[in-house]
Coordinates of C-alpha atoms and ligand atoms in Angstrom, one line a residue:
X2 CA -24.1 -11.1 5.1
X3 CA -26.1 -9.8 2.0
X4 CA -24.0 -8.7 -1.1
X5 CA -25.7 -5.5 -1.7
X6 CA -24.4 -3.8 2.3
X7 CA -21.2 -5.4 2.5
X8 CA -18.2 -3.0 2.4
X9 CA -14.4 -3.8 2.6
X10 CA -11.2 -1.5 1.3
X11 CA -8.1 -0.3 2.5
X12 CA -6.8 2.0 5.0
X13 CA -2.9 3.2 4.9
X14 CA -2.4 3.8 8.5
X15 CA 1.0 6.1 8.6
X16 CA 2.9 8.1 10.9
X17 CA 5.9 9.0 12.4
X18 CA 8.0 6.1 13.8
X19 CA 6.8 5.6 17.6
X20 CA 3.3 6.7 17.1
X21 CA 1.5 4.3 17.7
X22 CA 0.7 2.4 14.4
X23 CA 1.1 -1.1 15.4
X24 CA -0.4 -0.7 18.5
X25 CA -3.4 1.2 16.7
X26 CA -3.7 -1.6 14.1
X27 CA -3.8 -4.6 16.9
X28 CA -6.1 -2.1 18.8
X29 CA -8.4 -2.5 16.0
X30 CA -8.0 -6.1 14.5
X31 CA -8.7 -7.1 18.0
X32 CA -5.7 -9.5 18.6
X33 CA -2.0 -8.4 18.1
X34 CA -1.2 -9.2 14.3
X35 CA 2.0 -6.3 14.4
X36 CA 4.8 -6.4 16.8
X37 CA 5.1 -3.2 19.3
X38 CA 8.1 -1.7 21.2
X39 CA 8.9 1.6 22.5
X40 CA 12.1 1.9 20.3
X41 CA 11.5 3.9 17.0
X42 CA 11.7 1.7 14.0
X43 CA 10.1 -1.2 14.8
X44 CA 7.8 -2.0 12.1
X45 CA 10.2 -2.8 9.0
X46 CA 7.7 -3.9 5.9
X47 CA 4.0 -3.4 5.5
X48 CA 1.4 -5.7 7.0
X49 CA -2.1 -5.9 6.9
X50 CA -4.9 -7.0 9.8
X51 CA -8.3 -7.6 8.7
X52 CA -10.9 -5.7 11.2
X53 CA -14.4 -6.5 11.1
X54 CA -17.2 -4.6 11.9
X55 CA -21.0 -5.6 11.0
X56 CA -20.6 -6.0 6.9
X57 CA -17.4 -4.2 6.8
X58 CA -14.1 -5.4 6.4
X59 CA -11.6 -2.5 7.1
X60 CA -8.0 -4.1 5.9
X61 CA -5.6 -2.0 7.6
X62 CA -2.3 -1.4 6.1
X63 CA 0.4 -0.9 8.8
X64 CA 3.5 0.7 7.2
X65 CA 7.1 1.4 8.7
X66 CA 7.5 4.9 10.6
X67 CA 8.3 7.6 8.2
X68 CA 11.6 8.9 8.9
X69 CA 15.1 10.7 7.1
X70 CA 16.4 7.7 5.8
X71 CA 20.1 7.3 5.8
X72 CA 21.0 3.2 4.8
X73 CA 19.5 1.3 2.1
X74 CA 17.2 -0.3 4.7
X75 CA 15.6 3.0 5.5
X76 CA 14.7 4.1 2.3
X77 CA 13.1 0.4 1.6
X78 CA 11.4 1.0 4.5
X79 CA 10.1 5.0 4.0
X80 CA 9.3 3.3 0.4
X81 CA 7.2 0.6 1.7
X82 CA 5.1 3.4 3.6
X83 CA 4.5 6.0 1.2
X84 CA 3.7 2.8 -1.1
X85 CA 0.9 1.7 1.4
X86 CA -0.4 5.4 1.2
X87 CA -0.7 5.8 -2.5
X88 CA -2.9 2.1 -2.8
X89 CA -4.8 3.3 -0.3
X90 CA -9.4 4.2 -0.2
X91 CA -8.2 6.6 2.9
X92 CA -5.3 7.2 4.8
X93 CA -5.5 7.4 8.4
X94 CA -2.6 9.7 10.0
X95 CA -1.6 8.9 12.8
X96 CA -0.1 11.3 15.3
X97 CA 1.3 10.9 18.7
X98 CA -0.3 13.8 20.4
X99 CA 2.6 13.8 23.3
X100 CA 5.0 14.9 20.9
X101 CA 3.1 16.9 18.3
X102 CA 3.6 18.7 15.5
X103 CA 7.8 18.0 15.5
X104 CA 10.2 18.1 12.8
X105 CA 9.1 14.4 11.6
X106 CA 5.8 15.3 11.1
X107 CA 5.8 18.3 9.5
X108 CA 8.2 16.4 6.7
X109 CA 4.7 13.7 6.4
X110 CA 2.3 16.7 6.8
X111 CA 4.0 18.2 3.7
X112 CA 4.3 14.8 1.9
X113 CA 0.9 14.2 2.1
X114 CA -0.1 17.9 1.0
X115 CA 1.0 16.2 -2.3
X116 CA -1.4 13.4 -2.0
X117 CA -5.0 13.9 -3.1
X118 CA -6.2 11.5 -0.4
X119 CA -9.5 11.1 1.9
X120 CA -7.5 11.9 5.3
X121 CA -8.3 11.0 8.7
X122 CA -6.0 12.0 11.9
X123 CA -6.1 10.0 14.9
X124 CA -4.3 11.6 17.9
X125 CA -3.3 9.1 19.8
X126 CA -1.6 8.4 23.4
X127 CA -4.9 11.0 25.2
X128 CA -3.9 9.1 28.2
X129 CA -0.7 11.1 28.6
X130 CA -1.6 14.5 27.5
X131 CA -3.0 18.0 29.3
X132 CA -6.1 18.6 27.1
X133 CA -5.7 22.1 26.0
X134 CA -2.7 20.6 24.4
X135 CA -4.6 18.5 22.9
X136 CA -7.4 20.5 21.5
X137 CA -4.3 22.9 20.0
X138 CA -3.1 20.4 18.1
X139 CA -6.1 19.6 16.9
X140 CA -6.9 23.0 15.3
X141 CA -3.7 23.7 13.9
X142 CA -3.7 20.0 11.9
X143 CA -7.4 20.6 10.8
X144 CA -5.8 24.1 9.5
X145 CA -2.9 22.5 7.8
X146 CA -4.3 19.0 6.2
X147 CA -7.9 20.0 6.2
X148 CA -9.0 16.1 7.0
X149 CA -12.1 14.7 6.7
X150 CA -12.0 13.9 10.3
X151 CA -10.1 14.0 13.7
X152 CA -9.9 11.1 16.3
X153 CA -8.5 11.6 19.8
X154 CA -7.3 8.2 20.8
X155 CA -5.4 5.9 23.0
X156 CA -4.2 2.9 21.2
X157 CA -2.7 1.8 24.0
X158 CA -5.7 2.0 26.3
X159 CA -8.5 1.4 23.9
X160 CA -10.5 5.0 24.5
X161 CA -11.7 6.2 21.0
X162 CA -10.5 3.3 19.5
X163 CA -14.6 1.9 19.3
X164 CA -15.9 4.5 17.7
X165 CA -13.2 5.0 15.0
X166 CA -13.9 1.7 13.9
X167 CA -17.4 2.4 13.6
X168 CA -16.7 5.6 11.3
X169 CA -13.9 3.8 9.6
X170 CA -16.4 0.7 9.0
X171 CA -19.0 3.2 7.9
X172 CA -16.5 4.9 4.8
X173 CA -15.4 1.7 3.3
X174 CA -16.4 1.3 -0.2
X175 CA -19.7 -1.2 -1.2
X176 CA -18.2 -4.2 -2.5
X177 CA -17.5 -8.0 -1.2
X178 CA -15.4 -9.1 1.3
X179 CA -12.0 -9.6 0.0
X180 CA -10.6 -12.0 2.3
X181 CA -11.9 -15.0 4.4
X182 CA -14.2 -13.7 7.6
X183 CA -12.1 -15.8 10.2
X184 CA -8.5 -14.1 8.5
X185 CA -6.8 -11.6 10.9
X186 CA -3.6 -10.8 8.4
X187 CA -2.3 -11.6 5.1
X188 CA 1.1 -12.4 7.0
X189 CA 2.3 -16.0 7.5
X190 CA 2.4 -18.1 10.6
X191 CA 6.5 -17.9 9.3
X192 CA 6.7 -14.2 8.7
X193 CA 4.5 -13.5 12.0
X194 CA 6.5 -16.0 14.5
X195 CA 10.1 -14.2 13.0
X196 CA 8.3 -10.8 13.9
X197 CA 7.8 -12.2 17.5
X198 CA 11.3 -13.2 18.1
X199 CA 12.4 -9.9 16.3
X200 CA 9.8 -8.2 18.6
X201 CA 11.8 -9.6 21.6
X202 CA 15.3 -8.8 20.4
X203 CA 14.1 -5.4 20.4
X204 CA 12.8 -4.9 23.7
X205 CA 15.5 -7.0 25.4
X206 CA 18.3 -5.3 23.5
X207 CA 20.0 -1.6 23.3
X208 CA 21.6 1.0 21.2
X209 CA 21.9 0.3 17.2
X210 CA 21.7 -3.4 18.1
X211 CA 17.6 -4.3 17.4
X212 CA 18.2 -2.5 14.1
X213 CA 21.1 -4.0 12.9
X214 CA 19.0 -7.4 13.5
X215 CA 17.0 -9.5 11.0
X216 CA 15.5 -13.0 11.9
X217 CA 15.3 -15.3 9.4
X218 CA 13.4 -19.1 9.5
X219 CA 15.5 -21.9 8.6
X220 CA 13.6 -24.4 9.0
X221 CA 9.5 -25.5 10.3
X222 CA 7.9 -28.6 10.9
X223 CA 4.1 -29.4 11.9
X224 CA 4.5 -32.4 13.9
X225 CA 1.9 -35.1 14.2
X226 CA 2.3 -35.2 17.8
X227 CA 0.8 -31.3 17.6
X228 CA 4.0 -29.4 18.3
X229 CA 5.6 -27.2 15.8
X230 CA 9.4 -27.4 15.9
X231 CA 11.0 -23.9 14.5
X232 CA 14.5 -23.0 13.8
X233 CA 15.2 -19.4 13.4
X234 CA 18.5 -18.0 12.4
X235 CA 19.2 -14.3 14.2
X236 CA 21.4 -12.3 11.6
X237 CA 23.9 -9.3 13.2
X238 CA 26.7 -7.3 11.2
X239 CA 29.5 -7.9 13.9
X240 CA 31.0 -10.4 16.2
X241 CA 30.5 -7.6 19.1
X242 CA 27.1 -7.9 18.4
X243 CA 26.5 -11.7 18.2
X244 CA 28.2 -11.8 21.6
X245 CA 25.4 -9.3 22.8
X246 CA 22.6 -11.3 21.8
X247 CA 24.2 -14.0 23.6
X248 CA 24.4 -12.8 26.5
X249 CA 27.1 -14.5 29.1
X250 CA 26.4 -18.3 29.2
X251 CA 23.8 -17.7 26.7
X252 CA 21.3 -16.4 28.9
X253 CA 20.4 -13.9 26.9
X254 CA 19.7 -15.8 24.3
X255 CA 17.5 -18.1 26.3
X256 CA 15.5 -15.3 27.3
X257 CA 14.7 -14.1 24.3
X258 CA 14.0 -17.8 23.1
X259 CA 11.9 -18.4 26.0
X260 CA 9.6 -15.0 25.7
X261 CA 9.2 -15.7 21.4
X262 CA 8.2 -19.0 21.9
X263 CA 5.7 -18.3 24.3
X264 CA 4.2 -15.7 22.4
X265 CA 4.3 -17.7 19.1
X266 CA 3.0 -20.8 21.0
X267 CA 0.1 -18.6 21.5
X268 CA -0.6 -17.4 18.5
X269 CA -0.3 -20.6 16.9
X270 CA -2.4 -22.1 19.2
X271 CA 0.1 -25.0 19.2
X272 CA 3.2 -26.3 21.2
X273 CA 6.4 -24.6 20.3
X274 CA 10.1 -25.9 20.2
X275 CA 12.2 -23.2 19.4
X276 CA 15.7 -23.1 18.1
X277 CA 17.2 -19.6 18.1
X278 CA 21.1 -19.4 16.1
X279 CA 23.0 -16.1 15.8
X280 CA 24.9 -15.6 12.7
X281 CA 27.6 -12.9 11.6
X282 CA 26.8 -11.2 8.3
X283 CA 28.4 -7.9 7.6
X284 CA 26.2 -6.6 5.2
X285 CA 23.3 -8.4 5.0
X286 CA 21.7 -4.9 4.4
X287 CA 23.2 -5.0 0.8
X288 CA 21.5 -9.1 0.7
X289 CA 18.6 -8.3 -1.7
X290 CA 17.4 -11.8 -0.7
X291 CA 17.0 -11.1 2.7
X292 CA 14.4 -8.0 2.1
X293 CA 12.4 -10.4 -0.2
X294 CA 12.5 -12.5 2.9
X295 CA 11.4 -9.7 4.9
X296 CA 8.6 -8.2 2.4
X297 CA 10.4 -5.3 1.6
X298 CA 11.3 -3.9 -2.1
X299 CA 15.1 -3.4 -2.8
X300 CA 15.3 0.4 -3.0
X301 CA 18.3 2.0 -5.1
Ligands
LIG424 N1 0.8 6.1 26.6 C1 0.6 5.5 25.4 N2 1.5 4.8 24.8 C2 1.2 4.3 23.6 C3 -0.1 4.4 23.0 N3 -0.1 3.8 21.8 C4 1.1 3.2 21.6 N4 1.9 3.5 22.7 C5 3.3 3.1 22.9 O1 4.1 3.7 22.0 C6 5.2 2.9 21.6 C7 5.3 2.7 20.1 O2 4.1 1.9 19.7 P1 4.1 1.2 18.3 O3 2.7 0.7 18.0 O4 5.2 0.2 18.1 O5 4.4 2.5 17.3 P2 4.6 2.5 15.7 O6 4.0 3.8 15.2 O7 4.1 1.2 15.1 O8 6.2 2.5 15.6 P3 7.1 2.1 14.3 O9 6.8 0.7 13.9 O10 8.5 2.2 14.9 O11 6.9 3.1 13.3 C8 5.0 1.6 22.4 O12 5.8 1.6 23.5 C9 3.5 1.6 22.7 O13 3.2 0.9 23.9 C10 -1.1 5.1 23.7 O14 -2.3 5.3 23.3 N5 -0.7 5.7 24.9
LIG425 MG1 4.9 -0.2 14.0

């Protein structure tokens, strides 16, 4: 890599909760740095995966869905995204085509109307939409936003995804690299494996319950023998809701314990022993250690 050609700089990838951020990101990077449900609200703080393409490195902020935020935890979390936006070379928009041009993202649309901001929109989820639709949308955003470009994608499938990494490689400003080639996220082995358990919780779980949820590490230990040994603490706000995650005779719990450790045995590329607890604490929304802990700023 010659230092003249290389490229690298940031793109705030934002949306509506649901969209398809983390799936876009991953998409990209080309392994899954973010964890993905089909529940709104899963991404909680922002995190970046490092995408390569020839001499560009495309660092790709994923940021919380932007939403009406209601508790202290949402408005950290809307924070976190229009923060990632306002650091940002470009911001890519990204839309779920399926749904459209709703309530939600009209509120971003005019947000960002604010923002003086190369913009890129990615449609995403092509694979479940009629294409007139489609091509509707696509007028009526380029109207509105006036972007430098328009992607029609499917994160979820990989169509489109190529050739937006190409353009995206292509617009990144001439500079060095600004992180290791072989690095895939600025999150840590800790942060990551908490995400993965979390990531579980909310696809095994219902209702408020994955929201009201925050997995903490207690403790980690590298073992000579080439295991890691992991003990993660599972934070709720009510009894009712510990005995949930639970589940009768614990199974629930062991489920979730044995699907996080898999998944964190494989991105470690290491043996796991995990140790999932499940702790009561009412308000550990108000905890302003606890959103240190989970990368987010303590909004007033
Ligand atoms: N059909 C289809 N589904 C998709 C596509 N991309 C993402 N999804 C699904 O949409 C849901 C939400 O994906 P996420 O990547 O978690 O969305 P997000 O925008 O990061 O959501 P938040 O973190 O909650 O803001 C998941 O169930 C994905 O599998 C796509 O291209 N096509
Ligand atoms: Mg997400």
């Amino acid at each position: 890599m010659s230092e003249e050609t290389s490229r690298a700089g940031f793109v705030a990838v934002i949306g509506a909760p649901n969209a398809g951020k983390s799936t876009l990101v991953n998409a990209l990077v080309g392994q899954k740095v973010a964890i993905v449900s089909p529940k709104a609200q899963t991404t909680r703080a922002r995190l970046m995966g490092i995408a390569i393409h020839q001499q560009s490195q495309i660092l790709l902020v994923d940021t919380p869905g932007i939403f009406e935020p209601k508790r202290r935890l949402d408005r950290a979390m809307v924070a976190a995204a229009w923060g990632g936006a306002g650091d940002a070379d470009l911001v890519l928009l990204v839309i779920d085509a399926a749904a459209g041009l709703n309530r939600e993202v009209e509120k971003i649309v005019a947000g960002l109307e604010e923002r003086a901001h190369p913009l890129w929109i990615a449609l995403n989820k092509v694979d479940i939409i009629k294409k007139p639709k489609l091509l509707g949308l696509a007028m009526q955003l380029t109207e509105r936003l006036k972007p430098e470009k328009v992607f029609m994608i499917s994160a979820a499938q990989g169509e489109g995804v190529g050739d937006l990494k190409v353009d995206l490689a292509g617009a990144m400003p001439e500079g060095p690299w600004l992180y290791p080639e072989d690095e895939v996220s600025d999150a840590t082995d800790r942060m990551i494996a908490a995400e993965l358990t979390r990531e579980q919780i909310v696809n095994q779980l219902h209702q408020e319950l994955p929201y009201a949820t925050v997995v903490e590490t207690e403790t980690w230990e590298d073992r000579e023998d080439g295991a890691t040994v992991i003990h993660q603490q599972i934070l709720v706000e009510r009894d009712s809701q510990k005995a949930i995650v639970i589940g009768k005779g614990g199974s629930r719990l062991k489920t979730i314990g044995a699907l996080a450790r898999e998944e964190i045995a494989q991105h470690l590329g290491r043996k796991v022993h995990l140790f999932l607890h499940v702790k009561v604490n009412p308000r550990w929304d108000e905890d302003r250690s606890i959103y240190r802990e989970i990368g987010l700023e303590w909004a007033d």
